[in-house]
Tab-separated table of C-alpha atoms and ligand atoms in Angstrom:
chain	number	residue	atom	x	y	z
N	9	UNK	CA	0.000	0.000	0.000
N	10	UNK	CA	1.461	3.580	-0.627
N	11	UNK	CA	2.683	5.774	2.211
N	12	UNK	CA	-0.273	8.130	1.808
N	13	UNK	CA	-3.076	5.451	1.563
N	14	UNK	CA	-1.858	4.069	4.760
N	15	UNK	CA	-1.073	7.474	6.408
N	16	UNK	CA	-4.994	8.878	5.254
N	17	UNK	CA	-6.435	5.043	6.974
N	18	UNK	CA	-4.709	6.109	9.957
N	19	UNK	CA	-6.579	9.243	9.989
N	20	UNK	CA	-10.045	7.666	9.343
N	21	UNK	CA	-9.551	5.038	11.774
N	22	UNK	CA	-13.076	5.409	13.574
N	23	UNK	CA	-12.592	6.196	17.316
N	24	UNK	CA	-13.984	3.529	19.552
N	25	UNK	CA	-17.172	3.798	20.184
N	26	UNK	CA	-18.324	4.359	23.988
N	27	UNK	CA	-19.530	1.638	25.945
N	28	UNK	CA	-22.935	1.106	27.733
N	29	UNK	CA	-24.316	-0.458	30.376
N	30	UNK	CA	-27.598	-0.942	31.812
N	31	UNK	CA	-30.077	-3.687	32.663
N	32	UNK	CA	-33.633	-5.047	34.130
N	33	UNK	CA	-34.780	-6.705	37.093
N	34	UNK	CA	-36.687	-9.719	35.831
N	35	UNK	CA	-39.639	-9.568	38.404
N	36	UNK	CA	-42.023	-10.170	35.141
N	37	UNK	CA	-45.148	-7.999	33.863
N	38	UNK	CA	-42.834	-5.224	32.453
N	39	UNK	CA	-44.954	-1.651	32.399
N	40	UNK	CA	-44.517	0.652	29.503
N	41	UNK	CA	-42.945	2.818	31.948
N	42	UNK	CA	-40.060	-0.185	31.775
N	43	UNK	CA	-40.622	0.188	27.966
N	44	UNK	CA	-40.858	4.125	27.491
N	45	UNK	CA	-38.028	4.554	30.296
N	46	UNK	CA	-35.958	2.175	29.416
N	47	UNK	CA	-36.131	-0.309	26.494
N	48	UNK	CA	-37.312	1.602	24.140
N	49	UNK	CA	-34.678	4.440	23.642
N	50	UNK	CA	-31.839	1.443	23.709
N	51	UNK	CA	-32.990	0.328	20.418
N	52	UNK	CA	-31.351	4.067	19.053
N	53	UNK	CA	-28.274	3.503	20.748
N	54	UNK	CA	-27.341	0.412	19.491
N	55	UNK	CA	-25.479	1.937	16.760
N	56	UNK	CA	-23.881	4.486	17.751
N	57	UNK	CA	-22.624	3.019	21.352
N	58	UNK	CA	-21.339	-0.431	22.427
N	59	UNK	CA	-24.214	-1.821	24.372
N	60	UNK	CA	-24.156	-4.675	27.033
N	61	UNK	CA	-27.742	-5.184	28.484
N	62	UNK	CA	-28.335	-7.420	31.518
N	63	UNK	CA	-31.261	-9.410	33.174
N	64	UNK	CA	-30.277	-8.876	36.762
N	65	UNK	CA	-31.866	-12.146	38.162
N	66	UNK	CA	-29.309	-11.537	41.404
N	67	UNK	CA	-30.715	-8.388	42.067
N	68	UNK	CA	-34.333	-10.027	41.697
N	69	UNK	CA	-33.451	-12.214	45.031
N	70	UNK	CA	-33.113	-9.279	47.551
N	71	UNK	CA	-36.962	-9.314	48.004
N	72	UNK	CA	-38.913	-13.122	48.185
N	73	UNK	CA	-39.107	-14.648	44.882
N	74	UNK	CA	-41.133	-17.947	43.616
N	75	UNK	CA	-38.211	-20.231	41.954
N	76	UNK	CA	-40.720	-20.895	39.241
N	77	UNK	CA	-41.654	-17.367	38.664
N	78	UNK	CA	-38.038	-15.943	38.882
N	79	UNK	CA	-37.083	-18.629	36.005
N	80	UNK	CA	-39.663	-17.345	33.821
N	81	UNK	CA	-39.753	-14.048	33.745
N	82	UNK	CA	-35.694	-14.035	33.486
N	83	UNK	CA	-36.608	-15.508	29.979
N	84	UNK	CA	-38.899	-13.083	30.006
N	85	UNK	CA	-37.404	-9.874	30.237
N	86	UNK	CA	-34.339	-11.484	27.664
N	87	UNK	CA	-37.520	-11.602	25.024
N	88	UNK	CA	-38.894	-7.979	25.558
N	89	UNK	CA	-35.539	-6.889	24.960
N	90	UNK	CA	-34.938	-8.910	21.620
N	91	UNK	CA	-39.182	-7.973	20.894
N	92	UNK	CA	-38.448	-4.258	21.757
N	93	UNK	CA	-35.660	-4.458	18.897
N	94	UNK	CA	-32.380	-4.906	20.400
N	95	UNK	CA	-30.480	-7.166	17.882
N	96	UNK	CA	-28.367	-9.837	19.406
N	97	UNK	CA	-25.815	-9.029	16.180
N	98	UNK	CA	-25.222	-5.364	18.115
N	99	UNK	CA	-25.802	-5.617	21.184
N	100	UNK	CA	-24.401	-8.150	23.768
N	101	UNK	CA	-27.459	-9.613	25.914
N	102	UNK	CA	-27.059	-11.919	28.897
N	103	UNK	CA	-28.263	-13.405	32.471
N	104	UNK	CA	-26.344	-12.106	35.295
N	105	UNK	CA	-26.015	-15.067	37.469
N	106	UNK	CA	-24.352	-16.523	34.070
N	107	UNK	CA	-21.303	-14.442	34.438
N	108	UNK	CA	-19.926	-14.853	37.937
N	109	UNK	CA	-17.152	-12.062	38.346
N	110	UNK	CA	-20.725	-9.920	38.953
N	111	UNK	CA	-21.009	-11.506	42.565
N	112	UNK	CA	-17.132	-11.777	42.733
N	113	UNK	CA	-16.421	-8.076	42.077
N	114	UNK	CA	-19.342	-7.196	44.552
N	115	UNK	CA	-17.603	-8.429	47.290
N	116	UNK	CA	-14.305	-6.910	46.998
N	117	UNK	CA	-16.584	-3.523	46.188
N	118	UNK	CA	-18.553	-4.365	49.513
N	119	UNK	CA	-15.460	-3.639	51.260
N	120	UNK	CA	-14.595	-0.258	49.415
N	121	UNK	CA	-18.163	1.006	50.359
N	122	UNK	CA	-19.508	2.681	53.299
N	123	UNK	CA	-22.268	1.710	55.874
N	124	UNK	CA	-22.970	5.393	55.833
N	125	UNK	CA	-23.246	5.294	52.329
N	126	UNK	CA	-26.036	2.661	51.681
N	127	UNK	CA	-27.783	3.550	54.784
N	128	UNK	CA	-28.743	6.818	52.729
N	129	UNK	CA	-30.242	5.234	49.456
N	130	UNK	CA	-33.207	5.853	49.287
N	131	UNK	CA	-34.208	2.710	47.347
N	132	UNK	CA	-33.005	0.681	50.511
N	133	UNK	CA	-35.001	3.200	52.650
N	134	UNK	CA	-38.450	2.713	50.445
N	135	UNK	CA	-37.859	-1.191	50.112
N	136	UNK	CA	-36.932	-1.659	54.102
N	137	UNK	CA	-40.091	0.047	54.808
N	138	UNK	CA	-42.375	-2.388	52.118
N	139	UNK	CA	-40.319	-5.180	53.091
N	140	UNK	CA	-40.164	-4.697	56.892
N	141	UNK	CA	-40.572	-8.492	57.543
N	142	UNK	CA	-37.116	-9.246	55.049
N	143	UNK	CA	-34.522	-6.256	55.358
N	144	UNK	CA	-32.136	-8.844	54.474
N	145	UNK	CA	-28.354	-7.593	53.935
N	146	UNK	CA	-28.286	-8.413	49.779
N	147	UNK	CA	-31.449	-5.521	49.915
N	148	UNK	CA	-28.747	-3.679	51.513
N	149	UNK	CA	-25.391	-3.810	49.697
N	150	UNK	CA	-27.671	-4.064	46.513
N	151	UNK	CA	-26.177	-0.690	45.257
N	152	UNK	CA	-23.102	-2.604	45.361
N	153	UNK	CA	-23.610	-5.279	43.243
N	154	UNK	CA	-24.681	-2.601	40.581
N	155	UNK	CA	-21.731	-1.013	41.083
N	156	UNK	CA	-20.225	-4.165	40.070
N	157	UNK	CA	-22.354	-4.705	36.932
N	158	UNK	CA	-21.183	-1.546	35.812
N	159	UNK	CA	-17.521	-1.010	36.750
N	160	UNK	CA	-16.749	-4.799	35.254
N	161	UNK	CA	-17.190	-3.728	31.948
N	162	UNK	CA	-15.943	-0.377	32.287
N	163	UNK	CA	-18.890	1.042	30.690
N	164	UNK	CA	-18.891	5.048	30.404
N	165	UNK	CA	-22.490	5.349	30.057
N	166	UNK	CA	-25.362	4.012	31.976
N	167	UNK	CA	-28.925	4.531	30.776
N	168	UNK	CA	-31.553	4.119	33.657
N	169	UNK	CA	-34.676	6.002	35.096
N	170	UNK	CA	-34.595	8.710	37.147
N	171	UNK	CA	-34.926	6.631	40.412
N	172	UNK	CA	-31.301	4.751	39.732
N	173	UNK	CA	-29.510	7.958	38.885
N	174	UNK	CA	-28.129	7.551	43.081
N	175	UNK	CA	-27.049	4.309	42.730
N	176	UNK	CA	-24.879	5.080	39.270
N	177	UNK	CA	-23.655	8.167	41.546
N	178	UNK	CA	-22.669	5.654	44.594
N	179	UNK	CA	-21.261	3.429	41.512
N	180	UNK	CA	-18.813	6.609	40.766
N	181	UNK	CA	-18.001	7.100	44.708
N	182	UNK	CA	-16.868	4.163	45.251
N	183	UNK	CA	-15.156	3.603	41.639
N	184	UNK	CA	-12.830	6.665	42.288
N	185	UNK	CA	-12.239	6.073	45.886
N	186	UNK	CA	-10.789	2.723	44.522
N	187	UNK	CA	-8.620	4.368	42.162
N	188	UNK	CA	-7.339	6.730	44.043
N	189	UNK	CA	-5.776	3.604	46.239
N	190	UNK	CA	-5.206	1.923	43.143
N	191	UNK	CA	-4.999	4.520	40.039
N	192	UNK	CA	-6.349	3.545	36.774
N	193	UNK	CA	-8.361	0.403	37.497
N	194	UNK	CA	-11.965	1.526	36.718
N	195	UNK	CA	-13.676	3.778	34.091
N	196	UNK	CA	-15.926	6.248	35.583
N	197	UNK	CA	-19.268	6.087	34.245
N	198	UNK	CA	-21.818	8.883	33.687
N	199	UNK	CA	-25.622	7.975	34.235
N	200	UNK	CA	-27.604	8.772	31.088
N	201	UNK	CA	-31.308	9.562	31.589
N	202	UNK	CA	-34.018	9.587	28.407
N	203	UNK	CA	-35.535	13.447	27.417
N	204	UNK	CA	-38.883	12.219	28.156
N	205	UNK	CA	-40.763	9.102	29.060
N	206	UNK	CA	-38.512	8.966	32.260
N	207	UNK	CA	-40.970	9.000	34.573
N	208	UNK	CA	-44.014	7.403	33.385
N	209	UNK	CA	-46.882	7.809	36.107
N	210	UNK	CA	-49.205	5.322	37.625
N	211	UNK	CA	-52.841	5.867	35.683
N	212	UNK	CA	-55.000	5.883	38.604
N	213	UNK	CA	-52.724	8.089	41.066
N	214	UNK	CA	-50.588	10.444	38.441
N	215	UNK	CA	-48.610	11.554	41.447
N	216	UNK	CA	-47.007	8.224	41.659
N	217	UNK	CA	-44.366	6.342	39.372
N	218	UNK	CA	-46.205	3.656	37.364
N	219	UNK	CA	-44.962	0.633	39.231
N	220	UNK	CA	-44.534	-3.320	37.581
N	221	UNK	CA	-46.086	-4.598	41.488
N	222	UNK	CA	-48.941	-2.163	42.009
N	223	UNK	CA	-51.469	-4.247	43.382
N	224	UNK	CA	-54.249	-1.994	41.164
N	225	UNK	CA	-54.300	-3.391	37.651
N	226	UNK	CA	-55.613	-0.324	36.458
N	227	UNK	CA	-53.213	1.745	37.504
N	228	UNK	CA	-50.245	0.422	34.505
N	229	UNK	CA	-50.137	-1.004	31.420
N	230	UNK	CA	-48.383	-4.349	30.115
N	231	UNK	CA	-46.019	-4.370	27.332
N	232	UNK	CA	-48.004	-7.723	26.873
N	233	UNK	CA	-51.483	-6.303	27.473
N	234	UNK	CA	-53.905	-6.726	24.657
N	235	UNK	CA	-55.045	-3.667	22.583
N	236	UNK	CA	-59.147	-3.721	24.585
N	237	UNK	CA	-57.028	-4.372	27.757
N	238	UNK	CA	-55.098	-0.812	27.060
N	239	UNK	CA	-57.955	0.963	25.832
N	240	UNK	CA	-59.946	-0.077	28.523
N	241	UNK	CA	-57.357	0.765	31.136
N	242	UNK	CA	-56.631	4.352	29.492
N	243	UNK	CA	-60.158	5.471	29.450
N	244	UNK	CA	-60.791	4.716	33.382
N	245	UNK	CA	-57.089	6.751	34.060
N	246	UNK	CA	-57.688	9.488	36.730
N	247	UNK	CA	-57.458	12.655	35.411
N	248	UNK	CA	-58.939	16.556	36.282
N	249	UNK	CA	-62.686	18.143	36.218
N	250	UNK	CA	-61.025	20.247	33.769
N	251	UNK	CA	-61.771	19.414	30.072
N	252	UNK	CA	-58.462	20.804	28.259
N	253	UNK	CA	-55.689	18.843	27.057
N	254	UNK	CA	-52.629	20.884	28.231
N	255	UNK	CA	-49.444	19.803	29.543
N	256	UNK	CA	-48.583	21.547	33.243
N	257	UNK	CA	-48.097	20.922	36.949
N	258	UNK	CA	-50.917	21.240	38.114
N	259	UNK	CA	-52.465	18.713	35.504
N	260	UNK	CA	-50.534	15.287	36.285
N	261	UNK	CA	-52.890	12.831	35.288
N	262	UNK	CA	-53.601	14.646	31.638
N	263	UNK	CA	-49.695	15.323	31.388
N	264	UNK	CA	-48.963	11.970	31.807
N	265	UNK	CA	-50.959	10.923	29.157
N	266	UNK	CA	-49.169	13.499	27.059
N	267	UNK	CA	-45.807	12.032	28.015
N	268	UNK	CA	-46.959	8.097	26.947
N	269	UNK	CA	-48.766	10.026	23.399
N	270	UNK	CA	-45.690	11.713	22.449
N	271	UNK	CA	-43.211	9.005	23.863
N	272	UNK	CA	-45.375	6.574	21.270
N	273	UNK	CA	-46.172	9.552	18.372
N	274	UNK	CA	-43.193	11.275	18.322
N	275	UNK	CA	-45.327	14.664	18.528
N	276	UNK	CA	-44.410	17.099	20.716
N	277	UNK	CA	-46.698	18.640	24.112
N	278	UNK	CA	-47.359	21.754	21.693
N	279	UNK	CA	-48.791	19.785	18.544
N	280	UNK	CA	-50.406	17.471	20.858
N	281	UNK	CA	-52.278	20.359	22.681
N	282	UNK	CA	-53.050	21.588	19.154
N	283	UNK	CA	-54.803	18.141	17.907
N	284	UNK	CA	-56.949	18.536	20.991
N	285	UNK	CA	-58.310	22.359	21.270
N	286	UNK	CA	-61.711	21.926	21.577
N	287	UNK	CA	-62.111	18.302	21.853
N	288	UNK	CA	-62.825	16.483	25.238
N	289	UNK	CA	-60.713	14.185	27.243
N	290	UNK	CA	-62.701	11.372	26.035
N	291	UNK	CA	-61.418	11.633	22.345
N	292	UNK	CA	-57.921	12.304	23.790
N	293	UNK	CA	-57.629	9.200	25.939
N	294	UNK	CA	-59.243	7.289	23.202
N	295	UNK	CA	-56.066	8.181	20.740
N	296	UNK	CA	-53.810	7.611	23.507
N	297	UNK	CA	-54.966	3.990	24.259
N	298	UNK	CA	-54.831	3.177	20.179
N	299	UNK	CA	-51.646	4.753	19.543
N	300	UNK	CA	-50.180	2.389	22.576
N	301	UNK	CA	-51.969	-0.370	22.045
N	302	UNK	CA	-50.569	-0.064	17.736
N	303	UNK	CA	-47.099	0.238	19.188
N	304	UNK	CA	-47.155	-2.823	21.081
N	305	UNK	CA	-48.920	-5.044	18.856
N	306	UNK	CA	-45.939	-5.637	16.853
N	307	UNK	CA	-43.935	-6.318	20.192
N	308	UNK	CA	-46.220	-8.530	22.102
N	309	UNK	CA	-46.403	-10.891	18.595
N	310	UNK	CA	-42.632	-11.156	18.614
N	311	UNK	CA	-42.769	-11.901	22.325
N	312	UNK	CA	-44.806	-14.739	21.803
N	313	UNK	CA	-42.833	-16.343	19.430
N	314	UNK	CA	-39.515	-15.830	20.752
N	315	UNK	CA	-41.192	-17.393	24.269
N	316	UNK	CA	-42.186	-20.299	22.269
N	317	UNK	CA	-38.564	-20.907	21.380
N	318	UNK	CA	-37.062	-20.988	24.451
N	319	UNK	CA	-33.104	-22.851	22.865
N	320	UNK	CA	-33.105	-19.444	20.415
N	321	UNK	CA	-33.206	-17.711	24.056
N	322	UNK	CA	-31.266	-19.897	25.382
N	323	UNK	CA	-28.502	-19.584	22.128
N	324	UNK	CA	-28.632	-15.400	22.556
N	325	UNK	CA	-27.865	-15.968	26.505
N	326	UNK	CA	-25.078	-18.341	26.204
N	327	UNK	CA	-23.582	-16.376	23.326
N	328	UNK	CA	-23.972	-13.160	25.527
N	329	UNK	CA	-22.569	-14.284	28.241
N	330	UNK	CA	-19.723	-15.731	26.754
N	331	UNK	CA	-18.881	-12.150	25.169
N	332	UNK	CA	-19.706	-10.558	28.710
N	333	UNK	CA	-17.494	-13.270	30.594
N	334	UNK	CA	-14.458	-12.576	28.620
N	335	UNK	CA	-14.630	-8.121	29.726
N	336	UNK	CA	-15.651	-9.287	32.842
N	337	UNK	CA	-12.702	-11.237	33.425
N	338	UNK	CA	-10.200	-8.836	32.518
N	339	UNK	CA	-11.309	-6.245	35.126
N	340	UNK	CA	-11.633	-8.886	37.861
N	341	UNK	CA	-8.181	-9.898	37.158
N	342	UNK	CA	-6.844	-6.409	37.250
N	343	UNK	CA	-8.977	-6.144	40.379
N	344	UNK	CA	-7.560	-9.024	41.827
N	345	UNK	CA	-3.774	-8.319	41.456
N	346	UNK	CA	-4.465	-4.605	42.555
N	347	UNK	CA	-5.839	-5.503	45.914
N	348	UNK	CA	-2.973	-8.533	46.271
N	349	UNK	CA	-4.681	-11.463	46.124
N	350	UNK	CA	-2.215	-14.568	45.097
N	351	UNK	CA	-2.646	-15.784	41.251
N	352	UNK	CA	-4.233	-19.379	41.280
N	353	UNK	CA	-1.713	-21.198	39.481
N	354	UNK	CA	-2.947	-24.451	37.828
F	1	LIG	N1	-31.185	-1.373	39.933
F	1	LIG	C1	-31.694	-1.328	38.606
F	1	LIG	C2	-33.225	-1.206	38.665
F	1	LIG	O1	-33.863	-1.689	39.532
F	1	LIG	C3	-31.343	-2.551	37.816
F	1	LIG	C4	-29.860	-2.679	37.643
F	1	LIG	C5	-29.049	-3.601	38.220
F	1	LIG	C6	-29.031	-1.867	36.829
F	1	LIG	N2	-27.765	-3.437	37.818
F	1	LIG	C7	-27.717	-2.393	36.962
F	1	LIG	C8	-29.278	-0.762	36.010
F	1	LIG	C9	-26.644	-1.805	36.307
F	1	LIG	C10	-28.184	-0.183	35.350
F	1	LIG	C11	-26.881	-0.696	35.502
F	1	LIG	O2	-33.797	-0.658	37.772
């Protein structure tokens, strides 16, 4: 090749592309608050980043879970993500309790982390208090195992929902407090919250966050729901005595509903309030429940066929976690001769 070929190649050598991390807790029933929060906006990343997505079945464990159940919706949550659109080709998708330097790296973490520290999350605080019969001690250094998730694959960026953005902040505490012992062993990463859709509310109390356990079934909507299931659920969603569709504070349970219409339209609150003027909430919560209900149809059909192949599920785990085992591996190694534990020799 000529000098200047080679020299202009070396010039248009692409950078490499920044890594992400996030992942799921597979406790089954995923909301479109899951979907809009989460899922969804992965799909547009997968090109641009390097993207390693996780079904955090340890995590699940830190409140009771049936065996049966937990096995299920592990396989679950692995087919919304491949229904939702993340391609196995691009992204790297895997089990957590499949790669074991997660729960390896936790521990050496739990003992570069504070009691102080997880005393204050307020995820510990909320689930304590639900949980008070089972404040167990995983519920407690759970922030630490994420930390773990994260740091082993020295991912930069870390899309989650509003109500993880402490933990991914605990994640970079305790990441730099380890490398200032032990300088350049971990990758600091950045948490990386969605425009919109972050917070999708409960329908029947707007004030709350639309939650997968809510014991009122009217209150969120199933990726897997049916489309009379959503409509029906949309048009009994608490809203005001007021009759105009506008987006503002004081107006949670119609905002909302602007939130999951534009998250699935792609309009924004100004158009939205403009397809509306002068028509009632009836016609608006009518569009909303059909323009979900279109958007999933297409999912929930792949669901069902990817959950009636459970070795292609299997096949995308095991190839996942063979890719995530190998990263994994060479941070817990690093880890392990930084902190001066003896090399098993064979
Ligand atoms: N704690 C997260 C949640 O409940 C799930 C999670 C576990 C996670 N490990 C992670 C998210 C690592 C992002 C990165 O939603």
């Amino acid at each position: 090749m000529k000098l200047w070929l080679k020299l202009m190649n070396q010039e248009t050598t692409p950078t490499p592309k920044k890594r992400i991390f996030s992942g799921v807790q597979p406790t089954g029933n995923l909301t479109i608050g899951n979907y809009l929060g989460a899922i969804k906006n992965w799909t547009a990343l997968q090109n641009d980043y390097e993207c390693i997505y996780c079904v955090v079945n340890q995590h699940a464990i830190t409140v009771r879970q049936d065996p049966a159940h937990l096995r299920r919706a592990t396989y679950e949550t692995l087919a919304v993500y491949l229904a939702a659109g993340l391609d196995p080709e691009k992204n790297t998708l895997f089990i957590q309790s499949h790669v074991p330097a997660h729960a390896e790296l936790a521990w050496v973490l739990n003992c570069y982390t504070m009691f102080g520290e997880l005393s204050r999350m307020t995820q510990f605080k909320d689930k304590s208090a639900k949980h008070a019969d089972n404040i167990n001690a995983g519920l407690f250094t759970y922030p630490v195992l994420m930390a773990a998730d994260i740091l082993l694959y020295q991912a930069n960026l870390v899309p989650v929902g509003i109500d993880q953005k402490q933990h991914v902040e605990l994640t970079r505490d305790i990441a730099n407090r380890f490398n200032a012992i032990f300088p350049d062993t971990f990758t600091i990463p950045e948490p990386y919250l969605p425009r919109t859709g972050t917070k999708i509310a409960s329908l029947q109390d707007p004030t709350k966050k639309m939650s997968k356990s809510d014991e009122n079934e009217n209150a969120t909507v199933r990726i897997l729901d049916d489309k009379d299931t959503i409509i029906r659920k949309f048009k009994r969603a608490v809203t005001d005595s007021d009759s105009v569709v506008r987006y503002g504070e004081e107006k949670p349970g119609i905002s909302n509903l602007m939130t999951i219409y534009s998250c699935f339209t792609g309009k924004d609150f100004a158009e939205i309030e403009k397809e509306f003027d002068g028509k009632g909430y009836g016609d608006f919560k009518m569009a909303v429940g059909e323009a979900c209900a279109d958007a999933l149809t297409p999912v929930r059909t792949r669901f069902q066929e990817l959950m009636a192949d459970k070795a292609y599920l299997e096949s995308i785990a095991k190839a996942g976690a063979e890719h995530a085992a190998y990263i994994a591996r060479k941070t817990l190694s690093k880890v392990y001769r930084k902190v001066g534990f003896v090399e098993f020799k064979a």
